[in-house]
Short mmCIF file of C-alpha atoms and ligand atoms in Angstrom, two decimals:
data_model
loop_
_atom_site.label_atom_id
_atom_site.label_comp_id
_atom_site.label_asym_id
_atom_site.label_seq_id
_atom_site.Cartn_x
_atom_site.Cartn_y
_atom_site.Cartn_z
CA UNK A 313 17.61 -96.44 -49.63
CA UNK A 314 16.38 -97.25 -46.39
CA UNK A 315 13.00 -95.37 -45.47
CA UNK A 316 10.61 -95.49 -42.52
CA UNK A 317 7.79 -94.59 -44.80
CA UNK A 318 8.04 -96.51 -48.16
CA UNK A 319 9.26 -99.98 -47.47
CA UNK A 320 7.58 -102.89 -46.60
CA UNK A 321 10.60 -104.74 -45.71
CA UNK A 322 11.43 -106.62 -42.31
CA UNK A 323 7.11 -105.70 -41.45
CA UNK A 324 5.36 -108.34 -39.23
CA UNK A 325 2.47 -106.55 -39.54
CA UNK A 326 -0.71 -108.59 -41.00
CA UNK A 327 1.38 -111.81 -41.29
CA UNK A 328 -0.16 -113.01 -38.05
CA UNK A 329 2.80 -112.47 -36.10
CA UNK A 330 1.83 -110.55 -33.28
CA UNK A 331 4.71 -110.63 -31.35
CA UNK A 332 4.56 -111.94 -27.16
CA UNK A 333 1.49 -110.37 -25.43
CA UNK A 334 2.85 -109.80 -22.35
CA UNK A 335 5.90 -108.40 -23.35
CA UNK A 336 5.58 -105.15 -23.92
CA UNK A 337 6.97 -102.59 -21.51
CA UNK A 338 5.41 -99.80 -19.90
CA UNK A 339 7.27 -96.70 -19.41
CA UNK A 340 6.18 -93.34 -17.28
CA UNK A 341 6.25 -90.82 -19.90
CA UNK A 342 7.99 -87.70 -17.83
CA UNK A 343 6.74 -89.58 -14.69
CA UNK A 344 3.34 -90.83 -13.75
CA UNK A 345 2.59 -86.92 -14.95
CA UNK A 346 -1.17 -87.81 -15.56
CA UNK A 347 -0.75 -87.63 -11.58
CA UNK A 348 1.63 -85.59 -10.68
CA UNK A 349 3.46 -82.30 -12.16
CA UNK A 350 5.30 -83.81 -15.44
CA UNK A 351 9.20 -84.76 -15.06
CA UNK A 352 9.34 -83.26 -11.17
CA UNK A 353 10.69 -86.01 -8.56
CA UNK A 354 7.39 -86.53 -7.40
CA UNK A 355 6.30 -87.75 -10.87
CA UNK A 356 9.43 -89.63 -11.10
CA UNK A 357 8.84 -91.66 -7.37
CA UNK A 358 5.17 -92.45 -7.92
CA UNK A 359 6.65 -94.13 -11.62
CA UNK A 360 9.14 -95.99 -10.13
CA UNK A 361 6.84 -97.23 -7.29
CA UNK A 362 4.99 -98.91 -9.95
CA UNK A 363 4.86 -102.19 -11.67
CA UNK A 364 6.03 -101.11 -14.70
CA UNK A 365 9.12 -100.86 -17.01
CA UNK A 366 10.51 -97.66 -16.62
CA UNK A 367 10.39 -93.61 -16.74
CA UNK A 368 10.90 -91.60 -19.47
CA UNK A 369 12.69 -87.92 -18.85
CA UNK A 370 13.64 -84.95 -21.17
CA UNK A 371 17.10 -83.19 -21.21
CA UNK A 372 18.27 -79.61 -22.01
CA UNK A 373 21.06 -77.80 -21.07
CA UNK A 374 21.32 -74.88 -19.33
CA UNK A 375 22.64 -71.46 -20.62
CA UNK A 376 25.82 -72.51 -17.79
CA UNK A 377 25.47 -75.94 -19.18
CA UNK A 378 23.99 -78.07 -16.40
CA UNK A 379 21.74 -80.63 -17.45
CA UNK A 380 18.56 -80.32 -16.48
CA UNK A 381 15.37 -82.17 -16.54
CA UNK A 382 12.63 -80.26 -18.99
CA UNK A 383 11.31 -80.35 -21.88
CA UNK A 384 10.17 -77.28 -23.60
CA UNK A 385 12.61 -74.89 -24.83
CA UNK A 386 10.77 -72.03 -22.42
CA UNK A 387 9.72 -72.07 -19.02
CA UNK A 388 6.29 -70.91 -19.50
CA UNK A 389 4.29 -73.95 -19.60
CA UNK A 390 5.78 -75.79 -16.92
CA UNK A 391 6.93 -73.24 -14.26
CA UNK A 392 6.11 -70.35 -12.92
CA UNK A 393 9.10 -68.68 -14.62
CA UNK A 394 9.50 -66.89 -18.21
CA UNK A 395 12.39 -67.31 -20.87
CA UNK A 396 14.26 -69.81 -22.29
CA UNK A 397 16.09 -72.62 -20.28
CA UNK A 398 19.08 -72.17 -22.44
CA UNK A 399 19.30 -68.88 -21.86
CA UNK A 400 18.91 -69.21 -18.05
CA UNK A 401 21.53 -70.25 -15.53
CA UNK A 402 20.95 -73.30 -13.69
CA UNK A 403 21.20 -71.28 -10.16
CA UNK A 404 17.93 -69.21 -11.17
CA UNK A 405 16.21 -72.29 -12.44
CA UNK A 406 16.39 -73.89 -9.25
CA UNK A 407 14.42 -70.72 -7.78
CA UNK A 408 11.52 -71.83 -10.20
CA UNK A 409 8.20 -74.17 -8.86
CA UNK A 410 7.44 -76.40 -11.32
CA UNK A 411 5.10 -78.47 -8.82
CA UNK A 412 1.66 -76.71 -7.73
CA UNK A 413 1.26 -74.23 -4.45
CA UNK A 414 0.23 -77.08 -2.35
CA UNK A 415 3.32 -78.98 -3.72
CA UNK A 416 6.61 -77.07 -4.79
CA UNK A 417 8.75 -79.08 -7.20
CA UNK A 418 12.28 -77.75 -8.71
CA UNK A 419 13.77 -78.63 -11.98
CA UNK A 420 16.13 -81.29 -11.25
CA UNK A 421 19.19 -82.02 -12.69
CA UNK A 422 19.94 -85.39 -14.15
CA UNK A 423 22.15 -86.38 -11.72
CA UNK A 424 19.36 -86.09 -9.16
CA UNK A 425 17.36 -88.29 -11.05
CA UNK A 426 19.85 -90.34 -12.18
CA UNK A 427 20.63 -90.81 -8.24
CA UNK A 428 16.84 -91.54 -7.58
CA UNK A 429 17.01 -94.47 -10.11
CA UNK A 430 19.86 -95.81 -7.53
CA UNK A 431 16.81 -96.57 -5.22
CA UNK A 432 15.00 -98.66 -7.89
CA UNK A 433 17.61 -101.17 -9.13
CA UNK A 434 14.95 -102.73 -11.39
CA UNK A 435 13.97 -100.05 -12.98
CA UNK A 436 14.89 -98.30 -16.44
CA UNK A 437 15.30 -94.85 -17.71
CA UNK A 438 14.64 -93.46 -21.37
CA UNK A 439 16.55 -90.53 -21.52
CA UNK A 440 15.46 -88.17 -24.38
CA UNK A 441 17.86 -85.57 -25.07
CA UNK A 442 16.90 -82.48 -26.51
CA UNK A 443 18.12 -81.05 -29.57
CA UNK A 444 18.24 -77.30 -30.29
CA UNK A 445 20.49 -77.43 -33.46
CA UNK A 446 23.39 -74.51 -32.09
CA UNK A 447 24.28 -77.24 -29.27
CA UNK A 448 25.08 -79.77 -31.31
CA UNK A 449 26.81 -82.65 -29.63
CA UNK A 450 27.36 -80.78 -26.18
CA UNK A 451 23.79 -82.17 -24.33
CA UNK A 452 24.56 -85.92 -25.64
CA UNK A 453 28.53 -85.87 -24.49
CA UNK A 454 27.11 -84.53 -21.02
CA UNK A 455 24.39 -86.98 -20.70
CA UNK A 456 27.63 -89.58 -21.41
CA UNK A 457 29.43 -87.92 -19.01
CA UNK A 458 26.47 -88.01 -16.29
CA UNK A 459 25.62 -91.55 -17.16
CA UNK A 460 29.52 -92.41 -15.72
CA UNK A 461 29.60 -90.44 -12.95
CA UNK A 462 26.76 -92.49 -11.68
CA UNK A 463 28.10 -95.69 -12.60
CA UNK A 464 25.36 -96.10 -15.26
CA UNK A 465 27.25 -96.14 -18.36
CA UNK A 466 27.35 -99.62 -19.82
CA UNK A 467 23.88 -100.60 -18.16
CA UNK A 468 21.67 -102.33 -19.32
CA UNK A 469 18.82 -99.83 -17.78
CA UNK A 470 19.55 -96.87 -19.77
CA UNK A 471 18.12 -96.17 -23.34
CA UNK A 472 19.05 -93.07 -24.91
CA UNK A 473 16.54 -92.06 -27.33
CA UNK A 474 15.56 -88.31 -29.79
CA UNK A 475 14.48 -86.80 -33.02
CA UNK A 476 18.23 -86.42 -33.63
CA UNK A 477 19.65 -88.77 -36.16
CA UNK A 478 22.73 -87.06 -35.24
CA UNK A 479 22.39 -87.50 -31.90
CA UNK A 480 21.53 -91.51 -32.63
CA UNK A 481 25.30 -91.48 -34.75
CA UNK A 482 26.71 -90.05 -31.79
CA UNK A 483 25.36 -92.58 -29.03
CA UNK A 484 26.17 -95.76 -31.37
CA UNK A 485 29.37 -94.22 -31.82
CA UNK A 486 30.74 -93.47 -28.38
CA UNK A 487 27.85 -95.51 -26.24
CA UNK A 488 27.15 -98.59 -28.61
CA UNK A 489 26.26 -100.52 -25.40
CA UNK A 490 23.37 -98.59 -24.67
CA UNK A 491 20.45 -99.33 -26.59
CA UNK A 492 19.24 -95.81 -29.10
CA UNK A 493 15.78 -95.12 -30.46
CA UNK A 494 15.30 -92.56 -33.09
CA UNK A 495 11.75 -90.76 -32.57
CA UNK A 496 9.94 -89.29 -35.25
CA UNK A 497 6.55 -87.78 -36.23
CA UNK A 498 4.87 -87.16 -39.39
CA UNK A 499 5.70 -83.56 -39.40
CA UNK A 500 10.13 -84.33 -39.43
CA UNK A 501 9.15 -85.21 -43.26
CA UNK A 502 9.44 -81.36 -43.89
CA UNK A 503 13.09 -81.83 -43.54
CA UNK A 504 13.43 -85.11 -44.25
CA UNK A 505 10.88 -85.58 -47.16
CA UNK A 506 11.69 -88.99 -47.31
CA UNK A 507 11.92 -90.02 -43.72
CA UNK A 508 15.13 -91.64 -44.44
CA UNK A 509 16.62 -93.63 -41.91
CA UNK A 510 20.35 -91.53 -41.25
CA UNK A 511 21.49 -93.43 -38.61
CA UNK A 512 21.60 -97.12 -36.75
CA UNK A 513 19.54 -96.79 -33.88
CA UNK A 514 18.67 -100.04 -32.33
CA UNK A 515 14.76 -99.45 -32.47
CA UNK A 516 12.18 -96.60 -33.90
CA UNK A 517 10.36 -94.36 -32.01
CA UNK A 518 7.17 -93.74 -34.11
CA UNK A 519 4.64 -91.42 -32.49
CA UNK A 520 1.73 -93.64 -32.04
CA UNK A 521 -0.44 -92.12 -34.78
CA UNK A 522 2.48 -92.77 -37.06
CA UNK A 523 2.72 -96.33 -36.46
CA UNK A 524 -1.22 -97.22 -36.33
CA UNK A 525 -1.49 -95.19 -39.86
CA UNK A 526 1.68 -97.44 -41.01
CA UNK A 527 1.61 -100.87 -39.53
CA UNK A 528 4.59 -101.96 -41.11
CA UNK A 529 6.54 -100.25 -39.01
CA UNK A 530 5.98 -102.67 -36.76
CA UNK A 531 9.36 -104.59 -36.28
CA UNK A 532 10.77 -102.21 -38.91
CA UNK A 533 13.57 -103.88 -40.41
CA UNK A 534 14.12 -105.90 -37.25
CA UNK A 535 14.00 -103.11 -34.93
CA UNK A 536 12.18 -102.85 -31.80
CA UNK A 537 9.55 -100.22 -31.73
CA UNK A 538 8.70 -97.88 -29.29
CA UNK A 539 6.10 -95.78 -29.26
CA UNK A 540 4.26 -92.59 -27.76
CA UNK A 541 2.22 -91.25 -26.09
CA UNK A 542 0.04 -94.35 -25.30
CA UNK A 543 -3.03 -92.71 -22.76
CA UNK A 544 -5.79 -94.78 -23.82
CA UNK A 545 -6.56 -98.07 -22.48
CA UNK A 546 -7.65 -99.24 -26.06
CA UNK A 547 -4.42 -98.42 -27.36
CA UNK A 548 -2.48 -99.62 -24.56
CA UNK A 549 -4.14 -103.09 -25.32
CA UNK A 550 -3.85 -102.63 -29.30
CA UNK A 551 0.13 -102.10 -28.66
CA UNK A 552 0.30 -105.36 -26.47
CA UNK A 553 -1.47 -107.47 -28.85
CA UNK A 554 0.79 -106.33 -32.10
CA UNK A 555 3.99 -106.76 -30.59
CA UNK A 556 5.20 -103.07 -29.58
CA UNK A 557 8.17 -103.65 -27.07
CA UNK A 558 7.56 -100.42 -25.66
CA UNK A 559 5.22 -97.58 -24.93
CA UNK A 560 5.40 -94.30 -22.96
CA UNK A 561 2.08 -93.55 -21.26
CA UNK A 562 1.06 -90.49 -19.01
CA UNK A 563 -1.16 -93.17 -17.71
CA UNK A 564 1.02 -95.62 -15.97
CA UNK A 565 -1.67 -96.80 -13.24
CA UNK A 566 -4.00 -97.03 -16.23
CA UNK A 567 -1.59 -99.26 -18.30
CA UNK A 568 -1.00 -101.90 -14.96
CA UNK A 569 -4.61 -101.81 -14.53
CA UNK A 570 -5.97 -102.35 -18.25
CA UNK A 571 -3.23 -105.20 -18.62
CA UNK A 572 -3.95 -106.82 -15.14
CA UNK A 573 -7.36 -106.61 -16.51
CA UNK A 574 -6.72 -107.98 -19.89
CA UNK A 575 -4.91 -110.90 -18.15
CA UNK A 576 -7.85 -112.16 -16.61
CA UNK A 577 -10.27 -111.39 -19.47
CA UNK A 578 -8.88 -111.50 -22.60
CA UNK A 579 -7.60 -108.32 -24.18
CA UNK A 580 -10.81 -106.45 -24.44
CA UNK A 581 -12.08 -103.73 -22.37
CA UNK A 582 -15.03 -104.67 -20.18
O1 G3P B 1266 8.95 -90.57 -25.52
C1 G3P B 1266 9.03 -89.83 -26.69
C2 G3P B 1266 8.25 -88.58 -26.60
O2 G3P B 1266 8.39 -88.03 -25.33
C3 G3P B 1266 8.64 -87.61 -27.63
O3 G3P B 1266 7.87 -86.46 -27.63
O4 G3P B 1266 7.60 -84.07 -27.27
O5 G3P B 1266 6.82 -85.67 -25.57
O6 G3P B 1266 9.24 -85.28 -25.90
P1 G3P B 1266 7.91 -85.32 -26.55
CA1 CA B 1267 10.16 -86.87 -24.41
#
């Protein structure tokens, strides 16, 4: 059986193989939100004024089923609201700040963001949908749904990635177009002891921990790997050297810098 954890099979890792150095891809995980108030349009602007990849965004649904941009399960963290975002209509959400004082930001919906990426026809978007398990297929169909409405369904520019291997079935059944990664950290081997891959996807999603502890993910199988959440300039530069094709990074100004840097230097940090 195919595993992420016990097989050495399809690895590049240690056969000196690295993969292009310049090709990996930076994406703004939730935004530039090292800078700015994580997955809030002003997160999402600075991003896509940047000379990177892409953004990266988190999806729930609302309690009267509008999809909106968040990711924890509660508004606690993020906002200066209380209770769950599935138990919350969309209409009060909007009422919420998720910015600061000085700068008021509201949850957005993905159309709203999908509508920003209109302005930034170079950009991508890695849309992570959110899986708690009583939804079941209702946040991906919607995100489907969304994605048409804005006339970004087939595109090339939109990767739909989660922890759901069910969610993964679902895209490569009714969005096979659109590329899938399938996230996962150490922890998912509680219910899946043997990380066992359950779907297709068309790359991993290791948690960067996860893939510096096992190398050999690494081109898993043939896959492209993408991994998270890349902050430090000494892993941004250990990613680019081994051949990850992607990376999320709080840090987005860091990542242009330490690569513009590495260009002209080498890749070490000086
Ligand atoms: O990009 C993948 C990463 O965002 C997954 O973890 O918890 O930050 O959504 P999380
Ligand atoms: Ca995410």
């Amino acid at each position: 059986m195919t595993t992420l954890l016990g097989s050495n099979e399809g690895s590049n890792a240690g056969n000196g193989k690295t993969g292009s150095r310049t090709g990996t891809k930076i994406v703004a995980h939730r935004g530039a939100s090292g800078l700015y108030p994580e997955l809030t349009f002003a997160a999402f602007d600075a991003a896509l004024r940047m000379d990177i990849h892409g953004i990266e965004c988190d999806v729930r649904l609302t309690r009267d089923g509008k999809v909106v941009v968040f990711h924890d399960p509660v508004l606690g963290r993020t906002s200066d609201g209380a209770g769950r975002v599935s138990a919350t209509d969309y209409a009060d959400l909007r009422r919420l700040n998720v910015g600061t004082a000085e700068n008021p930001q509201r949850i957005m919906r993905l159309e709203e963001l999908l509508e920003l990426m209109q302005d930034y026809p170079d950009k991508h978007i890695y849309i992570e949908t959110k899986h708690p398990t009583r939804y079941g297929p209702e946040i991906d169909e919607q995100t489907l749904r969304l994605l048409a409405y804005a006339g970004l369904r087939h595109s090339e520019r939109v990767h739909l990635i989660s922890f759901s291997h069910r969610a993964m079935r679902y895209f490569t059944h009714f969005a096979p177009e659109l590329e899938t990664y399938y996230l996962f950290r150490l922890r998912e081997k509680k219910w899946n002891r043997g990380n066992c891959m359950l779907s297709r996807p068309y790359g991993v999603g290791p948690a960067l921990s996860h893939l510096r502890a096992r190398r050999q993910l690494l081109g898993f199988k043939g896959l492209k790997t993408y991994t998270w959440t890349v902050n430090d300039p000494k892993d941004m530069l250990w990613c680019r050297d081994n051949g990850v094709d992607v990376f999320a990074t709080d840090m987005p100004h860091i990542a242009v810098e330490t690569f513009a840097r590495a260009d002209v230097g080498g890749s070490t940090l000086r």
